[in-house]
Amino acid sequence: MSFWDRILSIVTATGNALAGVVEAIRTLFEGDPETRRKVAFSVAMIALSAKMAKADGVVTEAEVSAFRDIFKFPDDQARNVARLYNLARQDVAGYEAYAEKMASLCASCDENCPVLEDIIDGLFHIAKSDGALHEKEIGFLARVAEIFHMEEERFQEIMARHVHASDANPYDVLGVSPKDDFSMIRKRYRVLVSENHPDMLVARGVPEELHAIANDRMAALNAAYEAIEKERRAA
């Protein structure tokens, strides 16, 4: 049984109810935390991206394409993914209820949990796909981040990675200040690179198929560091 078949079987067995899906994942994979993290992350990404599309009011082709860019699922699994996506869009439960339940599945709800940050990062990837981050999308993501117990500064760091390259503040991307010594900035950059290497995402339970998140993140971090390094050399 494929990864997506397993998720669909959970949805079917629980009568298409979010609460039932969450509890089924918790129960069925109790002895397999690695698989549970992967399933939970995937369900969270699908469900919350569907809710974000609904909150925005318009589902664009670019958003659909970005969704598929993150979820490199095989063509024969498209029906399974679409069913879960549509379930989330049609569910009367609000996105805040989804976020709370997914937070309870994906992590311990500690502040700045890496797994929950990965979800926010993936949602930003989809939100910006039409060329802009809209006010309603930013509000949606900010509220989800709050439910995920993410500090405001950390949320701003993540958002800075996703603004248009010409508008991005490299210091914001790395979470440092222009007043900081370059050696400290270099140290911070190396820590971020270590924390956000694709292998680390896999270790946190992010399915390997979702490499777009890691690739985008590393590109943004590298570009920010290079911009600061060039600025300091010119000074």
Coordinates of C-alpha atoms in Angstrom, one line a residue:
M1 CA 0.0 0.0 0.0
S2 CA 1.4 3.4 -1.0
F3 CA 1.9 6.3 1.4
W4 CA -1.1 8.1 -0.1
D5 CA -3.2 5.0 -0.1
R6 CA -2.6 4.7 3.6
I7 CA -3.7 8.3 4.2
L8 CA -6.9 7.8 2.1
S9 CA -7.7 4.6 3.9
I10 CA -7.6 6.6 7.2
V11 CA -9.9 9.3 5.7
T12 CA -12.4 6.7 4.4
A13 CA -12.4 4.7 7.7
T14 CA -13.1 7.8 9.8
G15 CA -16.1 9.0 7.8
N16 CA -14.4 12.0 6.3
A17 CA -14.2 13.9 9.7
L18 CA -11.1 15.8 10.6
A19 CA -11.2 14.9 14.3
G20 CA -11.5 11.2 13.3
V21 CA -8.6 11.5 10.9
V22 CA -6.3 13.1 13.5
E23 CA -7.2 10.5 16.1
A24 CA -6.8 7.6 13.6
I25 CA -3.3 8.8 12.7
R26 CA -2.4 9.1 16.4
T27 CA -3.7 5.6 17.1
L28 CA -2.6 3.6 14.0
F29 CA 1.0 4.9 14.1
E30 CA 1.5 5.0 17.8
G31 CA 4.3 2.5 17.6
D32 CA 5.8 4.1 14.5
P33 CA 6.6 7.7 15.3
E34 CA 8.6 8.3 12.1
T35 CA 5.7 7.3 9.9
R36 CA 3.3 9.2 12.1
R37 CA 5.3 12.4 11.6
K38 CA 5.3 11.9 7.9
V39 CA 1.6 11.3 7.7
A40 CA 0.8 14.1 10.1
F41 CA 3.0 16.6 8.1
S42 CA 1.4 15.6 4.8
V43 CA -2.1 15.8 6.2
A44 CA -1.3 19.2 7.8
M45 CA 0.1 20.6 4.6
I46 CA -2.8 19.4 2.4
A47 CA -5.5 20.5 4.9
L48 CA -4.1 23.9 5.7
S49 CA -3.2 24.8 2.1
A50 CA -6.8 23.9 1.2
K51 CA -8.1 26.2 4.0
M52 CA -5.7 28.9 2.9
A53 CA -7.0 28.8 -0.6
K54 CA -10.6 29.0 0.7
A55 CA -9.7 32.0 2.9
D56 CA -8.1 33.8 0.0
G57 CA -11.2 33.2 -2.0
V58 CA -9.5 32.2 -5.3
V59 CA -7.6 29.0 -6.2
T60 CA -5.2 29.9 -9.0
E61 CA -3.5 27.6 -11.4
A62 CA -0.2 28.8 -10.0
E63 CA -1.3 27.7 -6.5
V64 CA -2.2 24.2 -7.8
S65 CA 1.1 24.0 -9.6
A66 CA 3.0 25.0 -6.4
F67 CA 1.1 22.5 -4.4
R68 CA 2.2 19.8 -6.9
D69 CA 5.7 21.2 -6.8
I70 CA 5.8 20.5 -3.1
F71 CA 4.0 17.2 -3.2
K72 CA 5.8 15.1 -5.8
F73 CA 3.2 12.4 -5.7
P74 CA 2.8 10.0 -8.6
D75 CA 0.1 10.6 -11.1
D76 CA -1.9 7.5 -9.9
Q77 CA -2.1 9.1 -6.5
A78 CA -3.6 12.4 -7.7
R79 CA -7.1 11.2 -6.9
N80 CA -6.2 10.4 -3.3
V81 CA -4.6 13.7 -2.7
A82 CA -7.4 15.6 -4.3
R83 CA -9.9 13.8 -2.1
L84 CA -8.2 14.9 1.1
Y85 CA -7.7 18.4 -0.3
N86 CA -11.4 18.8 -1.1
L87 CA -12.4 17.3 2.2
A88 CA -10.5 20.0 4.0
R89 CA -12.0 22.7 1.8
Q90 CA -15.6 21.5 2.4
D91 CA -15.3 20.8 6.1
V92 CA -17.3 23.2 8.2
A93 CA -14.5 23.4 10.8
G94 CA -12.5 26.6 10.6
Y95 CA -8.8 26.6 9.7
E96 CA -7.9 27.4 13.4
A97 CA -9.4 24.1 14.4
Y98 CA -7.3 22.4 11.8
A99 CA -4.1 24.2 12.9
E100 CA -4.7 23.2 16.5
K101 CA -5.3 19.6 15.8
M102 CA -2.3 19.4 13.4
A103 CA -0.1 21.0 15.9
S104 CA -1.0 18.4 18.5
L105 CA -0.1 15.7 16.0
C106 CA 3.1 17.1 14.5
A107 CA 4.9 18.2 17.7
S108 CA 4.8 18.9 21.4
C109 CA 3.6 22.4 20.8
D110 CA 6.9 23.9 22.1
E111 CA 7.8 27.3 20.8
N112 CA 9.4 27.5 17.4
C113 CA 9.0 23.7 16.8
P114 CA 11.0 22.9 13.6
V115 CA 8.3 20.6 12.2
L116 CA 5.6 23.2 12.5
E117 CA 8.0 25.8 11.0
D118 CA 8.4 23.4 8.0
I119 CA 4.6 23.5 7.5
I120 CA 4.5 27.4 7.6
D121 CA 7.4 27.4 5.1
G122 CA 5.5 25.1 2.8
L123 CA 2.3 27.2 3.0
F124 CA 4.3 30.3 2.2
H125 CA 5.7 28.5 -0.9
I126 CA 2.1 28.0 -2.1
A127 CA 0.9 31.4 -1.1
K128 CA 3.6 33.3 -3.1
S129 CA 3.2 31.2 -6.2
D130 CA 1.0 33.7 -8.0
G131 CA 3.8 36.3 -7.7
A132 CA 2.6 38.1 -4.5
L133 CA 1.8 37.5 -0.9
H134 CA -1.7 38.9 -0.3
E135 CA -2.9 40.5 2.9
K136 CA -5.4 37.7 3.6
E137 CA -2.8 35.1 3.1
I138 CA -0.3 36.8 5.4
G139 CA -3.1 37.1 8.0
F140 CA -3.9 33.5 7.7
L141 CA -0.3 32.4 8.0
A142 CA 0.3 34.7 11.0
R143 CA -2.6 33.2 12.8
V144 CA -1.5 29.6 12.1
A145 CA 2.0 30.5 13.3
E146 CA 0.5 31.9 16.5
I147 CA -1.5 28.7 17.1
F148 CA 1.8 26.8 16.4
H149 CA 3.4 28.8 19.3
M150 CA 5.8 30.5 16.9
E151 CA 7.5 33.7 18.1
E152 CA 6.7 36.8 16.0
E153 CA 10.4 37.3 15.2
R154 CA 10.7 33.7 13.9
F155 CA 7.6 34.2 11.7
Q156 CA 9.0 37.4 10.3
E157 CA 12.3 35.5 9.5
I158 CA 10.3 32.9 7.5
M159 CA 8.2 35.5 5.7
A160 CA 11.4 37.4 4.8
R161 CA 12.6 34.4 2.9
H162 CA 9.5 34.4 0.7
V163 CA 9.2 38.1 -0.4
H164 CA 10.4 39.1 -3.8
A165 CA 14.2 38.9 -4.1
S166 CA 14.6 42.6 -4.8
D167 CA 12.6 43.5 -1.7
A168 CA 14.1 40.9 0.7
N169 CA 16.1 42.3 3.6
P170 CA 19.0 39.8 4.0
Y171 CA 19.4 40.6 7.7
D172 CA 15.8 39.7 8.3
V173 CA 16.2 36.5 6.4
L174 CA 19.1 35.4 8.7
G175 CA 17.5 36.9 11.8
V176 CA 20.4 39.2 12.5
S177 CA 21.0 42.9 12.7
P178 CA 23.1 45.3 10.5
K179 CA 24.8 46.3 13.8
D180 CA 26.0 42.7 14.4
D181 CA 29.6 41.8 13.8
F182 CA 30.2 39.8 10.6
S183 CA 31.7 36.9 12.5
M184 CA 28.5 36.6 14.4
I185 CA 26.4 36.8 11.2
R186 CA 28.6 34.0 9.7
K187 CA 28.1 31.9 12.7
R188 CA 24.3 32.4 12.6
Y189 CA 24.3 31.5 8.9
R190 CA 26.2 28.3 9.4
V191 CA 23.7 27.3 12.2
L192 CA 20.8 27.9 9.9
V193 CA 22.4 26.0 7.0
S194 CA 23.0 23.0 9.4
E195 CA 19.4 23.2 10.8
N196 CA 17.8 23.5 7.4
H197 CA 19.7 21.0 5.3
P198 CA 17.4 18.7 3.4
D199 CA 18.6 15.7 5.4
M200 CA 17.4 17.5 8.6
L201 CA 13.9 17.9 7.1
V202 CA 13.8 14.2 6.4
A203 CA 14.9 13.4 10.0
R204 CA 12.1 15.6 11.3
G205 CA 9.5 13.6 9.4
V206 CA 9.1 15.8 6.3
P207 CA 8.6 13.3 3.4
E208 CA 11.5 13.3 1.0
E209 CA 9.1 14.2 -1.8
L210 CA 8.7 17.6 -0.4
H211 CA 12.2 18.8 -1.4
A212 CA 10.9 22.1 -2.7
I213 CA 10.7 23.4 0.8
A214 CA 14.3 22.7 1.6
N215 CA 15.6 23.9 -1.7
D216 CA 13.8 27.2 -1.5
R217 CA 14.9 27.7 2.1
M218 CA 18.6 27.0 1.4
A219 CA 18.6 29.3 -1.7
A220 CA 17.1 32.1 0.4
L221 CA 19.7 31.7 3.2
N222 CA 22.6 31.5 0.7
A223 CA 21.4 34.6 -1.2
A224 CA 21.0 36.6 2.1
Y225 CA 24.5 35.6 3.3
E226 CA 26.1 36.5 0.0
A227 CA 24.4 39.9 -0.1
I228 CA 25.6 40.7 3.4
E229 CA 29.1 39.5 2.7
K230 CA 29.3 41.6 -0.5
E231 CA 28.0 44.6 1.4
R232 CA 30.6 44.2 4.2
R233 CA 33.5 43.8 1.7
A234 CA 32.5 47.0 -0.1
A235 CA 32.3 49.0 3.1

